[in-house]
Short mmCIF file of C-alpha atoms in Angstrom, two decimals:
data_model
loop_
_atom_site.label_atom_id
_atom_site.label_comp_id
_atom_site.label_asym_id
_atom_site.label_seq_id
_atom_site.Cartn_x
_atom_site.Cartn_y
_atom_site.Cartn_z
CA MET A 1 -20.06 -22.98 27.46
CA THR A 2 -18.25 -23.09 24.10
CA LEU A 3 -16.25 -26.26 23.58
CA PRO A 4 -12.44 -25.95 23.37
CA LEU A 5 -10.91 -26.18 19.90
CA PHE A 6 -7.74 -27.98 18.83
CA VAL A 7 -5.96 -28.22 15.48
CA ALA A 8 -5.21 -31.67 14.06
CA ASP A 9 -1.94 -32.42 12.27
CA GLY A 10 -3.54 -35.08 10.06
CA PRO A 11 -6.91 -35.82 8.44
CA LEU A 12 -10.13 -35.82 10.42
CA ALA A 13 -12.44 -38.82 10.86
CA PRO A 14 -16.12 -39.24 9.87
CA VAL A 15 -19.01 -39.51 12.33
CA GLY A 16 -18.59 -42.66 14.39
CA GLY A 17 -14.90 -42.85 13.65
CA SER A 18 -11.95 -42.46 15.98
CA LEU A 19 -9.62 -39.47 15.93
CA VAL A 20 -6.35 -39.27 17.85
CA LEU A 21 -4.91 -35.88 18.73
CA THR A 22 -1.15 -36.05 19.27
CA GLY A 23 1.89 -33.78 19.33
CA GLU A 24 1.79 -30.35 20.90
CA GLU A 25 -1.98 -30.10 20.54
CA GLY A 26 -2.49 -33.48 22.20
CA ARG A 27 -0.14 -32.52 25.03
CA HIS A 28 -1.86 -29.20 25.53
CA ALA A 29 -5.30 -30.80 25.61
CA ALA A 30 -4.39 -33.63 27.99
CA THR A 31 -1.76 -32.01 30.23
CA VAL A 32 -2.40 -28.25 30.19
CA GLN A 33 -6.17 -28.06 29.78
CA ARG A 34 -6.66 -31.42 31.48
CA ILE A 35 -9.46 -32.55 29.18
CA ALA A 36 -11.03 -35.63 30.76
CA VAL A 37 -12.71 -38.76 29.43
CA GLY A 38 -16.36 -38.05 28.60
CA GLU A 39 -15.82 -34.39 27.78
CA GLN A 40 -16.48 -33.02 24.31
CA VAL A 41 -14.07 -30.94 22.20
CA LEU A 42 -13.83 -29.47 18.73
CA VAL A 43 -11.03 -30.37 16.32
CA THR A 44 -10.26 -28.64 13.01
CA ASP A 45 -7.91 -29.32 10.12
CA GLY A 46 -7.32 -25.56 9.84
CA ALA A 47 -8.74 -25.51 6.32
CA GLY A 48 -12.45 -25.15 7.08
CA ALA A 49 -13.39 -28.66 8.21
CA GLY A 50 -13.95 -29.70 11.81
CA VAL A 51 -15.54 -32.25 14.07
CA ARG A 52 -17.14 -32.40 17.48
CA GLY A 53 -16.03 -35.41 19.43
CA GLU A 54 -16.25 -37.12 22.80
CA VAL A 55 -13.03 -38.04 24.58
CA LEU A 56 -12.58 -41.79 24.95
CA ALA A 57 -9.07 -41.90 26.44
CA THR A 58 -6.23 -39.58 27.43
CA ALA A 59 -2.48 -39.92 27.92
CA LYS A 60 0.39 -37.53 28.57
CA ASP A 61 0.47 -36.17 25.03
CA ARG A 62 -2.58 -37.60 23.27
CA LEU A 63 -6.33 -37.53 23.23
CA GLU A 64 -8.55 -40.17 21.59
CA LEU A 65 -12.01 -39.08 20.45
CA ARG A 66 -15.14 -40.58 18.97
CA VAL A 67 -16.49 -38.23 16.30
CA LEU A 68 -20.08 -37.17 16.98
CA GLU A 69 -20.58 -34.48 14.36
CA GLU A 70 -18.86 -33.11 11.26
CA LEU A 71 -18.56 -29.34 10.92
CA ALA A 72 -17.69 -26.96 8.09
CA GLU A 73 -16.81 -23.28 7.78
CA PRO A 74 -17.59 -21.86 4.30
CA GLU A 75 -14.86 -20.32 2.17
CA PRO A 76 -14.88 -16.62 3.08
CA ARG A 77 -15.44 -13.90 0.50
CA PRO A 78 -13.77 -11.58 0.22
CA ARG A 79 -10.56 -13.01 1.63
CA LEU A 80 -9.00 -10.58 4.09
CA GLU A 81 -5.25 -9.99 4.11
CA LEU A 82 -3.34 -8.05 6.75
CA VAL A 83 -0.02 -6.58 5.68
CA GLN A 84 1.56 -5.85 9.05
CA ALA A 85 4.79 -3.89 9.31
CA LEU A 86 7.32 -5.20 11.80
CA ALA A 87 7.00 -3.28 15.05
CA LYS A 88 8.63 -3.27 18.47
CA SER A 89 7.22 -4.15 21.90
CA GLY A 90 4.87 -6.86 20.66
CA ARG A 91 2.54 -4.42 18.93
CA ALA A 92 2.57 -6.36 15.66
CA GLU A 93 1.67 -9.56 17.49
CA GLN A 94 -1.17 -7.74 19.24
CA SER A 95 -2.50 -6.61 15.87
CA ILE A 96 -2.30 -10.11 14.44
CA GLU A 97 -4.04 -11.71 17.41
CA THR A 98 -7.07 -9.44 17.20
CA SER A 99 -7.14 -9.57 13.40
CA VAL A 100 -7.37 -13.36 13.48
CA GLU A 101 -10.27 -13.13 15.92
CA ILE A 102 -11.98 -10.77 13.46
CA GLY A 103 -11.45 -13.21 10.60
CA VAL A 104 -8.30 -12.33 8.66
CA ASP A 105 -7.25 -15.10 6.25
CA HIS A 106 -3.69 -14.17 5.38
CA VAL A 107 -0.95 -12.31 7.25
CA LEU A 108 1.97 -10.78 5.37
CA PRO A 109 4.97 -9.61 7.46
CA TRP A 110 6.45 -6.43 5.99
CA GLU A 111 9.82 -4.89 6.79
CA ALA A 112 8.99 -1.23 6.21
CA GLU A 113 11.54 1.55 5.84
CA ARG A 114 10.68 2.86 9.30
CA SER A 115 10.41 -0.50 11.04
CA ILE A 116 12.64 -0.49 14.10
CA SER A 117 12.30 -4.25 14.48
CA ARG A 118 14.25 -6.18 11.81
CA TRP A 119 14.12 -9.83 10.77
CA SER A 120 17.62 -10.13 9.36
CA GLY A 121 19.11 -13.56 8.63
CA PRO A 122 17.81 -16.35 10.89
CA LYS A 123 15.46 -13.90 12.60
CA ALA A 124 13.10 -14.16 9.62
CA ALA A 125 12.28 -17.82 10.22
CA LYS A 126 12.01 -17.29 13.99
CA GLY A 127 9.79 -14.23 13.55
CA ARG A 128 7.49 -16.01 11.13
CA ALA A 129 7.21 -18.99 13.48
CA LYS A 130 6.35 -16.66 16.36
CA TRP A 131 3.62 -14.99 14.34
CA ALA A 132 2.28 -18.40 13.31
CA GLY A 133 2.06 -19.30 16.99
CA VAL A 134 0.04 -16.16 17.65
CA VAL A 135 -2.26 -17.08 14.78
CA ARG A 136 -2.73 -20.63 16.11
CA ALA A 137 -3.61 -19.43 19.61
CA ALA A 138 -6.05 -16.81 18.30
CA THR A 139 -7.64 -19.35 15.95
CA LYS A 140 -8.33 -21.67 18.85
CA GLN A 141 -9.55 -18.89 21.12
CA SER A 142 -12.01 -17.63 18.50
CA ARG A 143 -13.13 -21.18 17.55
CA ARG A 144 -12.30 -20.70 13.86
CA LEU A 145 -12.12 -23.72 11.58
CA ARG A 146 -9.82 -21.87 9.17
CA GLU A 147 -6.31 -20.95 10.25
CA ALA A 148 -4.76 -17.88 8.66
CA GLU A 149 -1.52 -18.35 6.76
CA VAL A 150 1.58 -16.36 7.71
CA ALA A 151 3.59 -15.62 4.56
CA GLU A 152 7.29 -14.98 4.19
CA LEU A 153 8.68 -11.53 4.96
CA VAL A 154 8.47 -8.95 2.16
CA SER A 155 10.28 -5.69 1.50
CA SER A 156 8.52 -2.53 0.36
CA ALA A 157 9.45 -3.33 -3.24
CA GLY A 158 8.09 -6.85 -2.85
CA LEU A 159 4.87 -5.53 -1.37
CA ALA A 160 4.45 -3.11 -4.28
CA ARG A 161 4.76 -6.04 -6.70
CA ARG A 162 2.13 -7.97 -4.74
CA ILE A 163 -0.22 -4.98 -4.84
CA GLU A 164 0.28 -4.59 -8.59
CA GLU A 165 -0.26 -8.29 -9.29
CA GLY A 166 -3.36 -8.31 -7.10
CA ALA A 167 -4.82 -5.28 -8.84
CA ARG A 168 -4.72 -7.16 -12.13
CA GLU A 169 -6.85 -9.87 -10.47
CA GLY A 170 -9.37 -7.39 -9.16
CA GLU A 171 -8.02 -7.32 -5.59
CA LEU A 172 -8.35 -4.17 -3.49
CA THR A 173 -5.42 -2.86 -1.45
CA LEU A 174 -6.21 -0.28 1.21
CA VAL A 175 -3.17 1.64 2.45
CA LEU A 176 -3.88 3.31 5.77
CA HIS A 177 -2.19 6.69 5.98
CA GLU A 178 -2.89 9.93 7.81
CA VAL A 179 -2.44 12.10 4.69
CA ALA A 180 -5.08 10.21 2.69
CA THR A 181 -8.16 12.18 1.67
CA ASP A 182 -10.58 9.27 1.17
CA ARG A 183 -12.14 7.86 4.32
CA LEU A 184 -12.36 4.10 4.62
CA LEU A 185 -16.05 3.74 5.43
CA PRO A 186 -17.34 5.67 2.37
CA VAL A 187 -14.96 3.66 0.17
CA LEU A 188 -16.43 0.42 1.52
CA THR A 189 -20.00 1.72 1.20
CA GLY A 190 -19.29 2.46 -2.45
CA LEU A 191 -18.08 -1.09 -3.01
CA VAL A 192 -21.33 -2.53 -1.67
CA GLY A 193 -23.44 -0.59 -4.14
CA ASP A 194 -21.18 -0.54 -7.22
CA GLY A 195 -20.96 -4.14 -8.33
CA PRO A 196 -18.99 -7.29 -7.49
CA VAL A 197 -16.99 -7.44 -4.28
CA PRO A 198 -13.21 -7.84 -4.77
CA PRO A 199 -11.97 -11.40 -4.21
CA VAL A 200 -9.32 -10.11 -1.78
CA VAL A 201 -9.23 -6.98 0.37
CA ARG A 202 -5.72 -6.21 1.57
CA VAL A 203 -5.10 -3.79 4.45
CA VAL A 204 -1.61 -2.29 4.70
CA ILE A 205 -0.52 -1.16 8.18
CA GLY A 206 2.71 0.75 8.72
CA PRO A 207 5.08 0.64 11.70
CA GLU A 208 5.01 3.05 14.64
CA GLY A 209 6.90 5.61 12.55
CA GLY A 210 4.33 5.38 9.79
CA ILE A 211 4.54 4.61 6.08
CA SER A 212 7.15 6.80 4.42
CA PRO A 213 6.22 9.20 1.59
CA ARG A 214 8.29 7.12 -0.82
CA GLU A 215 6.47 3.93 0.16
CA LEU A 216 3.08 5.62 -0.09
CA GLU A 217 3.91 6.77 -3.62
CA LEU A 218 5.23 3.32 -4.52
CA PHE A 219 2.10 1.54 -3.28
CA THR A 220 -0.25 4.06 -4.88
CA GLU A 221 1.45 3.73 -8.25
CA ALA A 222 1.12 -0.05 -7.93
CA GLY A 223 -2.65 0.26 -7.51
CA GLY A 224 -3.10 0.72 -3.77
CA HIS A 225 -5.81 3.02 -2.45
CA PRO A 226 -4.72 5.33 0.41
CA VAL A 227 -7.48 5.66 2.99
CA LEU A 228 -8.03 7.37 6.31
CA LEU A 229 -9.67 5.67 9.28
CA GLY A 230 -10.67 8.83 11.10
CA PRO A 231 -9.40 12.06 12.64
CA HIS A 232 -6.99 10.40 15.08
CA VAL A 233 -3.73 8.51 14.62
CA LEU A 234 -3.95 4.88 15.76
CA ARG A 235 -1.09 2.67 16.89
CA THR A 236 0.05 -0.08 14.58
CA SER A 237 -1.41 -2.56 17.09
CA SER A 238 -4.94 -1.19 16.72
CA ALA A 239 -5.12 0.23 13.17
CA GLY A 240 -5.29 -3.17 11.48
CA PRO A 241 -8.05 -4.65 13.63
CA VAL A 242 -10.14 -1.47 13.38
CA ALA A 243 -9.82 -1.38 9.59
CA LEU A 244 -10.52 -5.10 9.22
CA SER A 245 -13.61 -4.79 11.43
CA LEU A 246 -14.99 -2.14 9.10
CA VAL A 247 -14.14 -4.20 6.02
CA ALA A 248 -15.66 -7.38 7.43
CA GLY A 249 -18.75 -5.53 8.65
CA ALA A 250 -19.35 -3.95 5.25
CA LEU A 251 -18.45 -6.83 2.96
CA ARG A 252 -18.53 -10.14 4.85
CA TRP A 253 -20.51 -10.28 8.08
#
């Protein structure tokens, strides 16, 4: 059985050293999952380093471990970024959860023209925190040693600027849209055989109402590449994970 994973707030310890897990993660380990003395767990710093340790003592909101082994997860290449439009009924969160399990490294919340859900005022900080919680849970479930970052909310204009800046650095932005003529898989196959892999592959997913014609033009002019997944229209909750699976399978796995 795979060992449970927790995320440390502070630095990890070397082999033979002691590591104390506190805060929400310590409480969850000791009180919710009821990890007992003698059991082994994994702990990560969220940045690619981790340890396997044996539990020496537990309390209400803490776990003390002896480190048995140091672990490392290599820096991924290319880095995968999910630009997820705000969506209603938890569909954006569903997309993020699965995308993290697949291996996405960066999540960018996007308030699209057709987004029904809006993060106005204080909702922006609350929404970002909620998405970060989804990322944390999916990171632990999938036993990843790298935790994806959730960026601040961007507008369509802000996203266009990010696409343009990334293009100058050799990044690839794939804009999923049903009117695109290029299919995603052939585009990825061409990348494998035509030279260096982009440092970042960005996948842009619209809301339930889709990416507007104005936004599609804006992103294309900025350097984005409109692509089609297949003959059917996918929900915003599934389009991102499907696209990222194809990207990871072609360029990273």
